[in-house]
Amino acid sequence: MDLKIRSKKFAHCSVKLAVSLPNTKLGNYIEKQLIRCSTSVAANYRSACLAQTKKGFISKLSIVIEEADESIFWIEFLKDENLKIDSETEQVLKEAKELTAIFISSRITASKNL
């Protein structure tokens, strides 16, 4: 699957997970953070694909990696707080980890030829 489509699907799944959290101070805080970082993964990856230079691509990809890793943090945190632990949560976490690994690998490959 194309990474633009895959990262956008990840954003959609993350948003669905985020809005399903309990309506508490902590739930609302994590909801906002997870929506922000997961949608940033998809938006910044699209931007990276349009970079005019390899350095620009690597720079944008670094932002994608940071946002994907932050998504992992918030999903793990909501699980730690027992806000939501189910197969949907596990699947979104798995995808966040896979995307992070893919983006890190892409950055390494792109950096080798600078």
mmCIF file of C-alpha atoms in Angstrom:
data_model
loop_
_atom_site.group_PDB
_atom_site.id
_atom_site.type_symbol
_atom_site.label_atom_id
_atom_site.label_comp_id
_atom_site.label_asym_id
_atom_site.label_seq_id
_atom_site.Cartn_x
_atom_site.Cartn_y
_atom_site.Cartn_z
ATOM 1 C CA MET A 1 0.000 0.000 0.000
ATOM 2 C CA ASP A 2 1.229 3.486 -0.848
ATOM 3 C CA LEU A 3 2.584 5.247 2.255
ATOM 4 C CA LYS A 4 0.470 8.338 1.588
ATOM 5 C CA ILE A 5 -2.660 6.200 1.750
ATOM 6 C CA ARG A 6 -1.367 4.111 4.647
ATOM 7 C CA SER A 7 -0.415 7.131 6.763
ATOM 8 C CA LYS A 8 -3.800 8.758 6.041
ATOM 9 C CA LYS A 9 -5.591 5.554 7.057
ATOM 10 C CA PHE A 10 -3.503 5.533 10.249
ATOM 11 C CA ALA A 11 -4.629 9.098 10.956
ATOM 12 C CA HIS A 12 -8.288 8.143 10.479
ATOM 13 C CA CYS A 13 -7.972 5.108 12.770
ATOM 14 C CA SER A 14 -6.140 7.168 15.387
ATOM 15 C CA VAL A 15 -8.840 9.849 15.319
ATOM 16 C CA LYS A 16 -11.532 7.197 15.773
ATOM 17 C CA LEU A 17 -9.585 5.789 18.731
ATOM 18 C CA ALA A 18 -9.073 9.260 20.206
ATOM 19 C CA VAL A 19 -12.723 10.292 20.041
ATOM 20 C CA SER A 20 -13.756 7.014 21.693
ATOM 21 C CA LEU A 21 -11.822 7.848 24.862
ATOM 22 C CA PRO A 22 -13.760 8.684 28.030
ATOM 23 C CA ASN A 23 -14.974 12.256 28.441
ATOM 24 C CA THR A 24 -12.635 13.068 31.350
ATOM 25 C CA LYS A 25 -9.878 15.649 31.730
ATOM 26 C CA LEU A 26 -7.242 13.039 30.905
ATOM 27 C CA GLY A 27 -9.284 11.445 28.133
ATOM 28 C CA ASN A 28 -9.906 14.822 26.505
ATOM 29 C CA TYR A 29 -6.240 15.791 26.786
ATOM 30 C CA ILE A 30 -5.020 12.559 25.196
ATOM 31 C CA GLU A 31 -7.722 12.849 22.532
ATOM 32 C CA LYS A 32 -6.372 16.229 21.407
ATOM 33 C CA GLN A 33 -2.740 15.129 21.527
ATOM 34 C CA LEU A 34 -3.340 11.891 19.616
ATOM 35 C CA ILE A 35 -5.421 13.623 16.954
ATOM 36 C CA ARG A 36 -2.745 16.299 16.521
ATOM 37 C CA CYS A 37 0.272 13.994 16.208
ATOM 38 C CA SER A 38 -1.356 11.200 14.189
ATOM 39 C CA THR A 39 -2.801 13.549 11.583
ATOM 40 C CA SER A 40 0.566 15.300 11.439
ATOM 41 C CA VAL A 41 2.158 12.001 10.365
ATOM 42 C CA ALA A 42 0.006 11.879 7.238
ATOM 43 C CA ALA A 43 0.179 15.608 6.468
ATOM 44 C CA ASN A 44 3.940 15.857 6.870
ATOM 45 C CA TYR A 45 4.582 12.687 4.878
ATOM 46 C CA ARG A 46 2.652 14.224 1.977
ATOM 47 C CA SER A 47 4.785 17.325 2.372
ATOM 48 C CA ALA A 48 7.978 15.244 2.415
ATOM 49 C CA CYS A 49 6.973 13.643 -0.876
ATOM 50 C CA LEU A 50 6.838 17.110 -2.442
ATOM 51 C CA ALA A 51 10.229 18.214 -1.125
ATOM 52 C CA GLN A 52 12.382 19.869 -3.748
ATOM 53 C CA THR A 53 15.681 18.519 -2.416
ATOM 54 C CA LYS A 54 16.886 15.359 -0.713
ATOM 55 C CA LYS A 55 17.782 17.415 2.368
ATOM 56 C CA GLY A 56 14.254 18.812 2.395
ATOM 57 C CA PHE A 57 12.849 15.290 2.146
ATOM 58 C CA ILE A 58 15.016 14.073 5.030
ATOM 59 C CA SER A 59 14.070 17.079 7.146
ATOM 60 C CA LYS A 60 10.325 16.551 6.638
ATOM 61 C CA LEU A 61 10.714 12.812 7.157
ATOM 62 C CA SER A 62 12.349 13.527 10.503
ATOM 63 C CA ILE A 63 9.217 15.424 11.542
ATOM 64 C CA VAL A 64 7.083 12.469 10.400
ATOM 65 C CA ILE A 65 9.180 10.133 12.562
ATOM 66 C CA GLU A 66 8.847 12.389 15.608
ATOM 67 C CA GLU A 67 5.066 12.609 15.206
ATOM 68 C CA ALA A 68 4.700 8.859 14.645
ATOM 69 C CA ASP A 69 6.768 8.171 17.759
ATOM 70 C CA GLU A 70 4.648 10.640 19.724
ATOM 71 C CA SER A 71 1.554 8.766 18.522
ATOM 72 C CA ILE A 72 3.085 5.589 19.966
ATOM 73 C CA PHE A 73 3.646 7.397 23.255
ATOM 74 C CA TRP A 74 0.032 8.590 23.559
ATOM 75 C CA ILE A 75 -1.438 5.204 22.635
ATOM 76 C CA GLU A 76 0.809 3.453 25.145
ATOM 77 C CA PHE A 77 -0.060 6.099 27.744
ATOM 78 C CA LEU A 78 -3.818 5.700 27.290
ATOM 79 C CA LYS A 79 -3.348 1.946 27.676
ATOM 80 C CA ASP A 80 -1.226 2.469 30.819
ATOM 81 C CA GLU A 81 -4.041 4.595 32.238
ATOM 82 C CA ASN A 82 -6.603 1.893 31.339
ATOM 83 C CA LEU A 83 -8.606 4.369 29.272
ATOM 84 C CA LYS A 84 -9.020 1.910 26.419
ATOM 85 C CA ILE A 85 -7.520 -1.513 25.958
ATOM 86 C CA ASP A 86 -8.990 -3.530 23.107
ATOM 87 C CA SER A 87 -8.103 -4.944 19.700
ATOM 88 C CA GLU A 88 -8.650 -1.560 18.014
ATOM 89 C CA THR A 89 -6.119 0.075 20.326
ATOM 90 C CA GLU A 90 -3.623 -2.733 19.748
ATOM 91 C CA GLN A 91 -4.025 -2.485 15.975
ATOM 92 C CA VAL A 92 -3.485 1.281 15.907
ATOM 93 C CA LEU A 93 -0.424 0.889 18.142
ATOM 94 C CA LYS A 94 0.971 -1.838 15.887
ATOM 95 C CA GLU A 95 0.486 0.359 12.827
ATOM 96 C CA ALA A 96 2.147 3.328 14.539
ATOM 97 C CA LYS A 97 5.190 1.181 15.321
ATOM 98 C CA GLU A 98 5.340 -0.251 11.794
ATOM 99 C CA LEU A 99 5.068 3.179 10.175
ATOM 100 C CA THR A 100 7.758 4.560 12.483
ATOM 101 C CA ALA A 101 10.113 1.736 11.503
ATOM 102 C CA ILE A 102 9.399 2.273 7.799
ATOM 103 C CA PHE A 103 10.009 6.021 8.021
ATOM 104 C CA ILE A 104 13.238 5.526 9.992
ATOM 105 C CA SER A 105 14.449 3.058 7.375
ATOM 106 C CA SER A 106 13.553 5.503 4.601
ATOM 107 C CA ARG A 107 15.479 8.298 6.312
ATOM 108 C CA ILE A 108 18.532 6.063 6.696
ATOM 109 C CA THR A 109 18.387 5.094 3.022
ATOM 110 C CA ALA A 110 17.947 8.693 1.880
ATOM 111 C CA SER A 111 20.785 9.895 4.120
ATOM 112 C CA LYS A 112 23.271 7.363 2.697
ATOM 113 C CA ASN A 113 23.313 9.079 -0.659
ATOM 114 C CA LEU A 114 23.791 12.660 0.493
#
